[in-house]
mmCIF file of N, CA and C in Angstrom:
data_model
loop_
_atom_site.group_PDB
_atom_site.id
_atom_site.type_symbol
_atom_site.label_atom_id
_atom_site.label_comp_id
_atom_site.label_asym_id
_atom_site.label_seq_id
_atom_site.Cartn_x
_atom_site.Cartn_y
_atom_site.Cartn_z
ATOM 1 N N UNK O 1 -8.700 -0.673 -0.842
ATOM 2 C CA UNK O 1 -7.499 -0.687 -1.741
ATOM 3 C C UNK O 1 -7.918 -0.794 -3.229
ATOM 4 N N UNK O 2 -9.079 -1.308 -3.501
ATOM 5 C CA UNK O 2 -9.601 -1.229 -4.904
ATOM 6 C C UNK O 2 -9.828 0.177 -5.288
ATOM 7 N N UNK O 3 -10.566 0.981 -4.296
ATOM 8 C CA UNK O 3 -10.750 2.454 -4.680
ATOM 9 C C UNK O 3 -9.594 3.249 -4.881
ATOM 10 N N UNK O 4 -8.412 2.768 -4.310
ATOM 11 C CA UNK O 4 -7.148 3.432 -4.437
ATOM 12 C C UNK O 4 -6.479 3.192 -5.717
ATOM 13 N N UNK O 5 -7.051 2.180 -6.533
ATOM 14 C CA UNK O 5 -6.536 1.842 -7.771
ATOM 15 C C UNK O 5 -5.706 0.578 -7.808
ATOM 16 N N UNK O 6 -5.578 -0.062 -6.724
ATOM 17 C CA UNK O 6 -4.952 -1.311 -6.723
ATOM 18 C C UNK O 6 -5.710 -2.541 -7.183
ATOM 19 N N UNK O 7 -4.815 -3.540 -7.758
ATOM 20 C CA UNK O 7 -5.268 -4.833 -7.936
ATOM 21 C C UNK O 7 -5.113 -5.663 -6.562
ATOM 22 N N UNK O 8 -6.193 -6.242 -6.019
ATOM 23 C CA UNK O 8 -6.216 -6.785 -4.690
ATOM 24 C C UNK O 8 -6.418 -8.294 -4.763
ATOM 25 N N UNK O 9 -5.657 -9.060 -3.876
ATOM 26 C CA UNK O 9 -5.813 -10.432 -3.835
ATOM 27 C C UNK O 9 -5.434 -10.917 -2.418
ATOM 28 N N UNK O 10 -5.844 -12.109 -2.067
ATOM 29 C CA UNK O 10 -5.465 -12.808 -0.827
ATOM 30 C C UNK O 10 -4.702 -14.012 -1.099
ATOM 31 N N UNK O 11 -3.515 -14.072 -0.348
ATOM 32 C CA UNK O 11 -2.596 -15.189 -0.577
ATOM 33 C C UNK O 11 -2.983 -16.490 0.233
ATOM 34 N N UNK O 12 -2.213 -17.415 0.191
ATOM 35 C CA UNK O 12 -2.586 -18.724 0.690
ATOM 36 C C UNK O 12 -2.677 -18.750 2.251
ATOM 37 N N UNK O 13 -2.093 -17.827 2.823
ATOM 38 C CA UNK O 13 -2.051 -17.842 4.411
ATOM 39 C C UNK O 13 -2.907 -16.608 4.917
ATOM 40 N N UNK O 14 -3.751 -16.039 4.006
ATOM 41 C CA UNK O 14 -4.658 -15.037 4.513
ATOM 42 C C UNK O 14 -4.257 -13.503 4.351
ATOM 43 N N UNK O 15 -3.023 -13.288 3.857
ATOM 44 C CA UNK O 15 -2.654 -11.930 3.750
ATOM 45 C C UNK O 15 -3.374 -11.199 2.648
ATOM 46 N N UNK O 16 -3.706 -9.968 2.883
ATOM 47 C CA UNK O 16 -4.476 -9.157 1.823
ATOM 48 C C UNK O 16 -3.289 -8.302 1.209
ATOM 49 N N UNK O 17 -3.165 -8.518 -0.093
ATOM 50 C CA UNK O 17 -2.159 -7.769 -0.907
ATOM 51 C C UNK O 17 -2.750 -6.916 -1.969
ATOM 52 N N UNK O 18 -2.121 -5.831 -2.253
ATOM 53 C CA UNK O 18 -2.488 -4.936 -3.330
ATOM 54 C C UNK O 18 -1.356 -4.458 -4.133
ATOM 55 N N UNK O 19 -1.555 -4.316 -5.507
ATOM 56 C CA UNK O 19 -0.553 -3.858 -6.330
ATOM 57 C C UNK O 19 -1.034 -2.575 -7.149
ATOM 58 N N UNK O 20 -0.234 -1.666 -7.136
ATOM 59 C CA UNK O 20 -0.598 -0.351 -8.074
ATOM 60 C C UNK O 20 0.433 -0.299 -9.110
ATOM 61 N N UNK O 21 0.059 -0.426 -10.310
ATOM 62 C CA UNK O 21 1.093 -0.362 -11.398
ATOM 63 C C UNK O 21 1.354 1.026 -11.814
ATOM 64 N N UNK O 22 2.700 1.195 -12.009
ATOM 65 C CA UNK O 22 3.148 2.423 -12.554
ATOM 66 C C UNK O 22 3.156 2.442 -13.987
ATOM 67 N N UNK O 23 3.323 3.529 -14.664
ATOM 68 C CA UNK O 23 3.313 3.638 -16.126
ATOM 69 C C UNK O 23 4.703 3.297 -16.809
ATOM 70 N N UNK O 24 5.702 3.476 -16.036
ATOM 71 C CA UNK O 24 7.059 3.277 -16.695
ATOM 72 C C UNK O 24 7.568 1.857 -16.407
ATOM 73 N N UNK O 25 7.586 1.051 -17.364
ATOM 74 C CA UNK O 25 8.021 -0.250 -17.267
ATOM 75 C C UNK O 25 9.483 -0.347 -16.916
ATOM 76 N N UNK O 26 9.763 -1.221 -15.912
ATOM 77 C CA UNK O 26 11.175 -1.401 -15.454
ATOM 78 C C UNK O 26 11.638 -0.327 -14.427
ATOM 79 N N UNK O 27 10.775 0.595 -14.048
ATOM 80 C CA UNK O 27 11.112 1.640 -13.013
ATOM 81 C C UNK O 27 11.156 0.881 -11.609
ATOM 82 N N UNK O 28 12.013 1.401 -10.775
ATOM 83 C CA UNK O 28 12.058 0.842 -9.368
ATOM 84 C C UNK O 28 10.754 0.814 -8.696
ATOM 85 N N UNK O 29 10.578 -0.210 -7.900
ATOM 86 C CA UNK O 29 9.245 -0.403 -7.297
ATOM 87 C C UNK O 29 9.346 0.295 -5.812
ATOM 88 N N UNK O 30 8.235 0.678 -5.363
ATOM 89 C CA UNK O 30 8.011 1.107 -3.971
ATOM 90 C C UNK O 30 7.220 0.089 -3.247
ATOM 91 N N UNK O 31 7.769 -0.375 -2.093
ATOM 92 C CA UNK O 31 7.038 -1.334 -1.389
ATOM 93 C C UNK O 31 6.508 -0.767 -0.079
ATOM 94 N N UNK O 32 5.256 -0.901 0.248
ATOM 95 C CA UNK O 32 4.755 -0.354 1.408
ATOM 96 C C UNK O 32 4.098 -1.632 2.255
ATOM 97 N N UNK O 33 4.277 -1.730 3.458
ATOM 98 C CA UNK O 33 3.605 -2.794 4.107
ATOM 99 C C UNK O 33 3.297 -2.470 5.586
ATOM 100 N N UNK O 34 2.362 -3.244 6.125
ATOM 101 C CA UNK O 34 1.978 -3.007 7.455
ATOM 102 C C UNK O 34 1.283 -4.320 7.946
ATOM 103 N N UNK O 35 0.727 -4.267 9.132
ATOM 104 C CA UNK O 35 0.069 -5.468 9.739
ATOM 105 C C UNK O 35 -0.836 -5.058 10.766
ATOM 106 N N UNK O 36 -1.727 -6.051 11.092
ATOM 107 C CA UNK O 36 -2.670 -6.025 12.071
ATOM 108 C C UNK O 36 -2.332 -7.151 13.062
ATOM 109 N N UNK O 37 -2.394 -6.865 14.337
ATOM 110 C CA UNK O 37 -2.000 -7.922 15.243
ATOM 111 C C UNK O 37 -3.026 -7.927 16.454
ATOM 112 N N UNK O 38 -2.669 -8.797 17.348
ATOM 113 C CA UNK O 38 -3.766 -8.931 18.450
ATOM 114 C C UNK O 38 -3.260 -8.455 19.892
ATOM 115 N N UNK O 39 -2.201 -7.655 19.730
ATOM 116 C CA UNK O 39 -1.586 -7.142 21.118
ATOM 117 C C UNK O 39 -2.464 -5.986 21.537
ATOM 118 N N UNK O 40 -3.066 -6.069 22.611
ATOM 119 C CA UNK O 40 -3.912 -4.919 23.168
ATOM 120 C C UNK O 40 -2.924 -3.843 23.693
ATOM 121 N N UNK O 41 -3.326 -2.606 23.587
ATOM 122 C CA UNK O 41 -2.641 -1.471 23.961
ATOM 123 C C UNK O 41 -1.162 -1.429 23.510
ATOM 124 N N UNK O 42 -1.022 -1.748 22.234
ATOM 125 C CA UNK O 42 0.334 -1.848 21.658
ATOM 126 C C UNK O 42 0.834 -0.583 21.303
ATOM 127 N N UNK O 43 0.031 0.545 21.383
ATOM 128 C CA UNK O 43 0.559 1.865 21.026
ATOM 129 C C UNK O 43 -0.346 2.511 19.964
ATOM 130 N N UNK O 44 -0.357 3.834 20.055
ATOM 131 C CA UNK O 44 -1.193 4.606 19.229
ATOM 132 C C UNK O 44 -1.027 4.290 17.674
ATOM 133 N N UNK O 45 0.277 3.964 17.292
ATOM 134 C CA UNK O 45 0.544 3.931 15.831
ATOM 135 C C UNK O 45 0.721 2.486 15.441
ATOM 136 N N UNK O 46 0.384 1.505 16.227
ATOM 137 C CA UNK O 46 0.459 0.069 15.793
ATOM 138 C C UNK O 46 -0.909 -0.315 15.193
ATOM 139 N N UNK O 47 -0.782 -1.233 14.297
ATOM 140 C CA UNK O 47 -2.042 -1.670 13.728
ATOM 141 C C UNK O 47 -2.687 -1.086 12.583
ATOM 142 N N UNK O 48 -3.889 -0.774 12.652
ATOM 143 C CA UNK O 48 -4.650 -0.166 11.525
ATOM 144 C C UNK O 48 -4.034 1.164 10.884
ATOM 145 N N UNK O 49 -3.440 1.956 11.748
ATOM 146 C CA UNK O 49 -3.071 3.250 11.203
ATOM 147 C C UNK O 49 -1.877 3.022 10.136
ATOM 148 N N UNK O 50 -1.071 1.955 10.324
ATOM 149 C CA UNK O 50 0.001 1.733 9.286
ATOM 150 C C UNK O 50 -0.607 1.153 8.085
ATOM 151 N N UNK O 51 -1.619 0.388 8.213
ATOM 152 C CA UNK O 51 -2.400 -0.249 6.978
ATOM 153 C C UNK O 51 -3.091 0.955 6.180
ATOM 154 N N UNK O 52 -3.723 1.814 6.885
ATOM 155 C CA UNK O 52 -4.462 2.869 6.246
ATOM 156 C C UNK O 52 -3.404 3.850 5.649
ATOM 157 N N UNK O 53 -2.298 4.087 6.335
ATOM 158 C CA UNK O 53 -1.327 5.163 5.672
ATOM 159 C C UNK O 53 -0.799 4.638 4.409
ATOM 160 N N UNK O 54 -0.517 3.360 4.257
ATOM 161 C CA UNK O 54 -0.003 2.819 2.997
ATOM 162 C C UNK O 54 -0.980 2.907 1.917
ATOM 163 N N UNK O 55 -2.278 2.592 2.203
ATOM 164 C CA UNK O 55 -3.365 2.722 1.274
ATOM 165 C C UNK O 55 -3.504 4.076 0.809
ATOM 166 N N UNK O 56 -3.435 5.114 1.736
ATOM 167 C CA UNK O 56 -3.670 6.574 1.365
ATOM 168 C C UNK O 56 -2.505 7.005 0.530
ATOM 169 N N UNK O 57 -1.281 6.624 0.728
ATOM 170 C CA UNK O 57 -0.122 6.995 -0.170
ATOM 171 C C UNK O 57 -0.484 6.635 -1.546
ATOM 172 N N UNK O 58 -0.942 5.380 -1.749
ATOM 173 C CA UNK O 58 -1.263 4.956 -3.187
ATOM 174 C C UNK O 58 -2.535 5.830 -3.706
ATOM 175 N N UNK O 59 -3.438 5.951 -2.890
ATOM 176 C CA UNK O 59 -4.664 6.696 -3.105
ATOM 177 C C UNK O 59 -4.310 8.071 -3.632
ATOM 178 N N UNK O 60 -3.283 8.727 -2.971
ATOM 179 C CA UNK O 60 -2.914 10.045 -3.387
ATOM 180 C C UNK O 60 -2.186 10.071 -4.775
ATOM 181 N N UNK O 61 -1.605 8.975 -5.136
ATOM 182 C CA UNK O 61 -0.993 8.903 -6.501
ATOM 183 C C UNK O 61 -1.928 8.623 -7.591
ATOM 184 N N UNK O 62 -2.961 7.921 -7.315
ATOM 185 C CA UNK O 62 -3.975 7.390 -8.244
ATOM 186 C C UNK O 62 -4.782 8.402 -9.051
ATOM 187 N N UNK O 63 -5.529 9.342 -8.336
ATOM 188 C CA UNK O 63 -6.399 10.245 -8.984
ATOM 189 C C UNK O 63 -5.662 11.189 -9.944
ATOM 190 N N UNK O 64 -4.460 11.428 -9.631
ATOM 191 C CA UNK O 64 -3.609 12.471 -10.389
ATOM 192 C C UNK O 64 -2.730 11.915 -11.476
ATOM 193 N N UNK O 65 -2.611 10.562 -11.437
ATOM 194 C CA UNK O 65 -1.733 9.789 -12.379
ATOM 195 C C UNK O 65 -0.303 10.094 -11.861
ATOM 196 N N UNK O 66 0.013 10.701 -10.741
ATOM 197 C CA UNK O 66 1.318 11.000 -10.403
ATOM 198 C C UNK O 66 2.184 9.730 -10.214
ATOM 199 N N UNK O 67 3.456 9.863 -10.456
ATOM 200 C CA UNK O 67 4.364 8.746 -10.219
ATOM 201 C C UNK O 67 5.485 9.281 -9.175
ATOM 202 N N UNK O 68 6.098 8.331 -8.452
ATOM 203 C CA UNK O 68 7.071 8.609 -7.544
ATOM 204 C C UNK O 68 8.382 9.031 -8.243
ATOM 205 N N UNK O 69 9.203 9.941 -7.776
ATOM 206 C CA UNK O 69 10.490 10.255 -8.378
ATOM 207 C C UNK O 69 11.473 9.224 -8.072
ATOM 208 N N UNK O 70 12.088 8.697 -9.107
ATOM 209 C CA UNK O 70 13.081 7.608 -8.881
ATOM 210 C C UNK O 70 14.460 8.036 -8.976
ATOM 211 N N UNK O 71 14.661 9.287 -9.463
ATOM 212 C CA UNK O 71 15.972 9.870 -9.575
ATOM 213 C C UNK O 71 16.759 9.278 -10.744
ATOM 214 N N UNK O 72 15.962 8.599 -11.675
ATOM 215 C CA UNK O 72 16.614 8.061 -12.940
ATOM 216 C C UNK O 72 16.144 8.918 -14.100
#
């Protein structure tokens, strides 16, 4: 998450959180989230893939300085 350009912290219940700041103050935020769980055989797309997909979206924005289109 740090390599993707995020500020990273752990909250009081153990969640790992990351924030990637845009350049335009007051612009709408994009929220990405996922989880890891202990369900065995929960499906191909459950768990780590969702976590990695969210990080990769931010990583794709970071090196280019790209910002998401907000329509404003």
